[in-house]
Amino acid sequence: MSERRGRGREKKKKKKKKKKKKKKKKKKKKKKKKKKKKKKKKKKRLRERNKRQRDRPGAREEEEGEKLEREREREKWKRDYVQNLDTIG
């Protein structure tokens, strides 16, 4: 038989349901773009010179000729630049 407690039957207490916590969405980190390194002309020239020297004799004279040619071009550019400044100003 069912037991009686006090007046009538006692009701069982309902358990409260626990609310589920919402998970926070993680923000995606943006990947940083790697900067491309600029190749220097000087290194390129050195590499070319070394290659020529390894390949055959007489390459050094050729390199000296190129240096002189570059110097001449630089001087010519300077002269033209100064002349242009004179004509403008």
Coordinates of N, CA and C in Angstrom, one line a residue:
M1 N 0.8 -1.2 0.0 CA 0.0 0.0 0.0 C 0.9 1.3 0.0
S2 N 0.3 2.3 -0.6 CA 1.1 3.5 -0.6 C 0.9 4.2 0.7
E3 N 2.0 4.8 1.1 CA 2.0 5.5 2.4 C 1.4 6.9 2.3
R4 N 0.8 7.3 3.3 CA 0.2 8.7 3.3 C 1.0 9.5 4.3
R5 N 1.3 10.7 3.9 CA 2.1 11.6 4.8 C 1.2 12.8 5.0
G6 N 0.9 13.1 6.1 CA 0.0 14.3 6.4 C -1.3 14.2 5.7
R7 N -1.7 15.3 5.1 CA -2.9 15.4 4.4 C -2.7 15.0 2.9
G8 N -3.2 14.0 2.5 CA -3.1 13.6 1.1 C -1.7 13.2 0.7
R9 N -1.4 13.1 -0.5 CA -0.1 12.7 -1.0 C 0.7 13.9 -1.3
E10 N 2.0 13.8 -0.9 CA 2.9 14.9 -1.2 C 3.4 14.8 -2.7
K11 N 3.4 15.9 -3.3 CA 3.9 15.9 -4.7 C 5.4 15.9 -4.8
K12 N 6.0 15.2 -5.7 CA 7.4 15.2 -5.9 C 7.8 16.5 -6.5
K13 N 8.9 17.1 -6.0 CA 9.4 18.4 -6.6 C 10.1 18.1 -7.9
K14 N 9.7 18.9 -8.9 CA 10.3 18.7 -10.2 C 11.7 19.4 -10.2
K15 N 12.6 18.7 -10.8 CA 14.0 19.2 -10.9 C 14.0 20.3 -12.0
K16 N 14.7 21.4 -11.7 CA 14.8 22.4 -12.7 C 15.9 22.1 -13.7
K17 N 15.5 22.3 -15.0 CA 16.5 22.0 -16.0 C 17.5 23.1 -16.1
K18 N 18.8 22.7 -16.2 CA 19.9 23.7 -16.4 C 19.9 24.2 -17.8
K19 N 20.1 25.5 -17.9 CA 20.2 26.1 -19.2 C 21.5 25.8 -19.8
K20 N 21.6 25.4 -21.0 CA 22.9 25.2 -21.7 C 23.5 26.5 -22.1
K21 N 24.8 26.7 -21.8 CA 25.5 27.9 -22.1 C 25.8 27.8 -23.6
K22 N 25.6 29.0 -24.3 CA 26.0 29.1 -25.7 C 27.5 29.2 -25.9
K23 N 28.0 28.5 -26.8 CA 29.4 28.5 -27.1 C 29.7 29.8 -27.9
K24 N 30.8 30.5 -27.5 CA 31.2 31.7 -28.3 C 32.0 31.2 -29.5
K25 N 31.6 31.8 -30.6 CA 32.3 31.5 -31.8 C 33.7 32.2 -31.8
K26 N 34.7 31.4 -32.2 CA 36.0 32.0 -32.3 C 36.2 32.7 -33.6
K27 N 36.8 33.9 -33.4 CA 37.1 34.7 -34.6 C 38.3 34.2 -35.3
K28 N 38.2 34.1 -36.6 CA 39.3 33.6 -37.4 C 40.4 34.7 -37.6
K29 N 41.6 34.3 -37.3 CA 42.7 35.3 -37.5 C 43.1 35.4 -39.0
K30 N 43.3 36.7 -39.4 CA 43.7 36.9 -40.8 C 45.1 36.6 -40.9
K31 N 45.5 35.9 -42.0 CA 46.9 35.6 -42.2 C 47.6 36.8 -42.8
K32 N 48.7 37.1 -42.2 CA 49.5 38.2 -42.8 C 50.2 37.8 -44.0
K33 N 50.1 38.7 -45.0 CA 50.8 38.4 -46.3 C 52.3 38.7 -46.1
K34 N 53.1 37.8 -46.6 CA 54.5 38.0 -46.6 C 54.9 39.0 -47.6
K35 N 55.8 39.9 -47.3 CA 56.3 40.9 -48.2 C 57.4 40.3 -49.1
K36 N 57.3 40.5 -50.4 CA 58.3 40.0 -51.2 C 59.5 40.8 -51.1
K37 N 60.7 40.2 -51.0 CA 61.9 40.9 -50.9 C 62.3 41.4 -52.3
K38 N 62.7 42.6 -52.4 CA 63.2 43.2 -53.6 C 64.6 42.7 -53.9
K39 N 64.8 42.2 -55.1 CA 66.2 41.7 -55.4 C 67.0 42.9 -55.8
K40 N 68.2 42.9 -55.3 CA 69.1 44.0 -55.5 C 69.9 43.8 -56.8
K41 N 70.0 44.9 -57.6 CA 70.7 44.8 -58.9 C 72.2 44.5 -58.6
K42 N 72.7 45.0 -57.5 CA 74.1 44.8 -57.3 C 74.5 43.3 -57.1
K43 N 73.7 42.6 -56.4 CA 73.9 41.2 -56.2 C 73.8 40.4 -57.5
K44 N 72.8 40.9 -58.3 CA 72.6 40.2 -59.6 C 73.9 40.4 -60.5
R45 N 74.4 41.6 -60.5 CA 75.7 41.9 -61.2 C 76.8 41.1 -60.8
L46 N 76.9 41.0 -59.4 CA 78.0 40.2 -58.8 C 77.9 38.7 -59.3
R47 N 76.7 38.2 -59.2 CA 76.4 36.8 -59.6 C 76.8 36.6 -61.0
E48 N 76.4 37.5 -61.9 CA 76.8 37.4 -63.3 C 78.3 37.4 -63.5
R49 N 79.0 38.3 -62.8 CA 80.4 38.4 -63.0 C 81.1 37.1 -62.5
N50 N 80.7 36.6 -61.4 CA 81.3 35.4 -60.9 C 81.1 34.2 -61.8
K51 N 79.9 34.2 -62.4 CA 79.6 33.1 -63.4 C 80.5 33.2 -64.6
R52 N 80.7 34.5 -65.1 CA 81.5 34.7 -66.2 C 83.0 34.3 -65.9
Q53 N 83.4 34.7 -64.7 CA 84.8 34.4 -64.4 C 85.0 32.9 -64.3
R54 N 84.0 32.1 -63.8 CA 84.2 30.7 -63.7 C 84.2 30.1 -65.1
D55 N 83.4 30.6 -66.0 CA 83.2 30.0 -67.3 C 84.5 30.1 -68.1
R56 N 85.1 31.3 -68.2 CA 86.2 31.4 -69.2 C 87.2 32.5 -68.7
P57 N 88.4 32.4 -69.2 CA 89.4 33.4 -68.9 C 89.1 34.7 -69.8
G58 N 89.5 35.8 -69.3 CA 89.3 37.1 -70.0 C 88.0 37.7 -69.7
A59 N 87.3 37.2 -68.7 CA 86.0 37.7 -68.3 C 86.1 39.0 -67.5
R60 N 87.2 39.1 -66.8 CA 87.5 40.3 -65.9 C 87.6 41.5 -66.8
E61 N 88.3 41.4 -67.9 CA 88.4 42.6 -68.8 C 87.0 43.0 -69.3
E62 N 86.2 42.1 -69.6 CA 84.8 42.4 -70.1 C 84.1 43.1 -69.0
E63 N 84.2 42.7 -67.8 CA 83.5 43.3 -66.6 C 84.0 44.7 -66.4
E64 N 85.3 45.0 -66.6 CA 85.9 46.3 -66.4 C 85.3 47.2 -67.5
G65 N 85.2 46.7 -68.7 CA 84.6 47.4 -69.8 C 83.1 47.8 -69.5
E66 N 82.4 46.9 -68.9 CA 81.0 47.2 -68.5 C 81.0 48.3 -67.5
K67 N 81.9 48.3 -66.5 CA 81.9 49.3 -65.5 C 82.2 50.7 -66.1
L68 N 83.1 50.7 -67.0 CA 83.4 52.0 -67.7 C 82.2 52.5 -68.5
E69 N 81.5 51.6 -69.1 CA 80.3 51.9 -69.9 C 79.2 52.5 -69.0
R70 N 79.1 51.9 -67.8 CA 78.1 52.3 -66.8 C 78.4 53.7 -66.3
E71 N 79.7 53.9 -66.1 CA 80.2 55.3 -65.6 C 79.9 56.3 -66.7
R72 N 80.2 56.0 -67.9 CA 79.9 56.9 -69.0 C 78.4 57.3 -69.1
E73 N 77.6 56.3 -69.0 CA 76.1 56.5 -69.0 C 75.7 57.4 -67.8
R74 N 76.3 57.2 -66.7 CA 76.0 58.0 -65.5 C 76.4 59.5 -65.7
E75 N 77.6 59.7 -66.3 CA 78.1 61.0 -66.5 C 77.2 61.7 -67.6
K76 N 76.8 61.0 -68.6 CA 76.0 61.5 -69.7 C 74.6 61.9 -69.1
W77 N 74.1 61.1 -68.2 CA 72.8 61.4 -67.6 C 72.9 62.7 -66.8
K78 N 74.0 62.8 -66.0 CA 74.2 64.0 -65.2 C 74.3 65.3 -66.0
R79 N 75.0 65.2 -67.1 CA 75.2 66.3 -68.1 C 73.8 66.7 -68.6
D80 N 73.0 65.7 -69.1 CA 71.7 66.0 -69.6 C 70.8 66.6 -68.6
Y81 N 70.9 66.1 -67.4 CA 70.0 66.6 -66.3 C 70.3 68.1 -66.0
V82 N 71.6 68.4 -65.9 CA 72.0 69.8 -65.6 C 71.6 70.7 -66.7
Q83 N 71.7 70.2 -68.0 CA 71.3 71.1 -69.1 C 69.8 71.3 -69.1
N84 N 69.0 70.3 -68.7 CA 67.6 70.4 -68.6 C 67.2 71.4 -67.5
L85 N 67.9 71.4 -66.4 CA 67.7 72.3 -65.3 C 67.9 73.7 -65.8
D86 N 69.0 73.9 -66.5 CA 69.3 75.3 -67.0 C 68.3 75.8 -68.0
T87 N 67.8 74.9 -68.9 CA 66.8 75.4 -69.8 C 65.4 75.7 -69.1
I88 N 65.1 74.9 -68.1 CA 63.8 75.1 -67.4 C 63.9 76.4 -66.5
G89 N 65.0 76.4 -65.7 CA 65.2 77.6 -64.8 C 65.9 78.7 -65.4

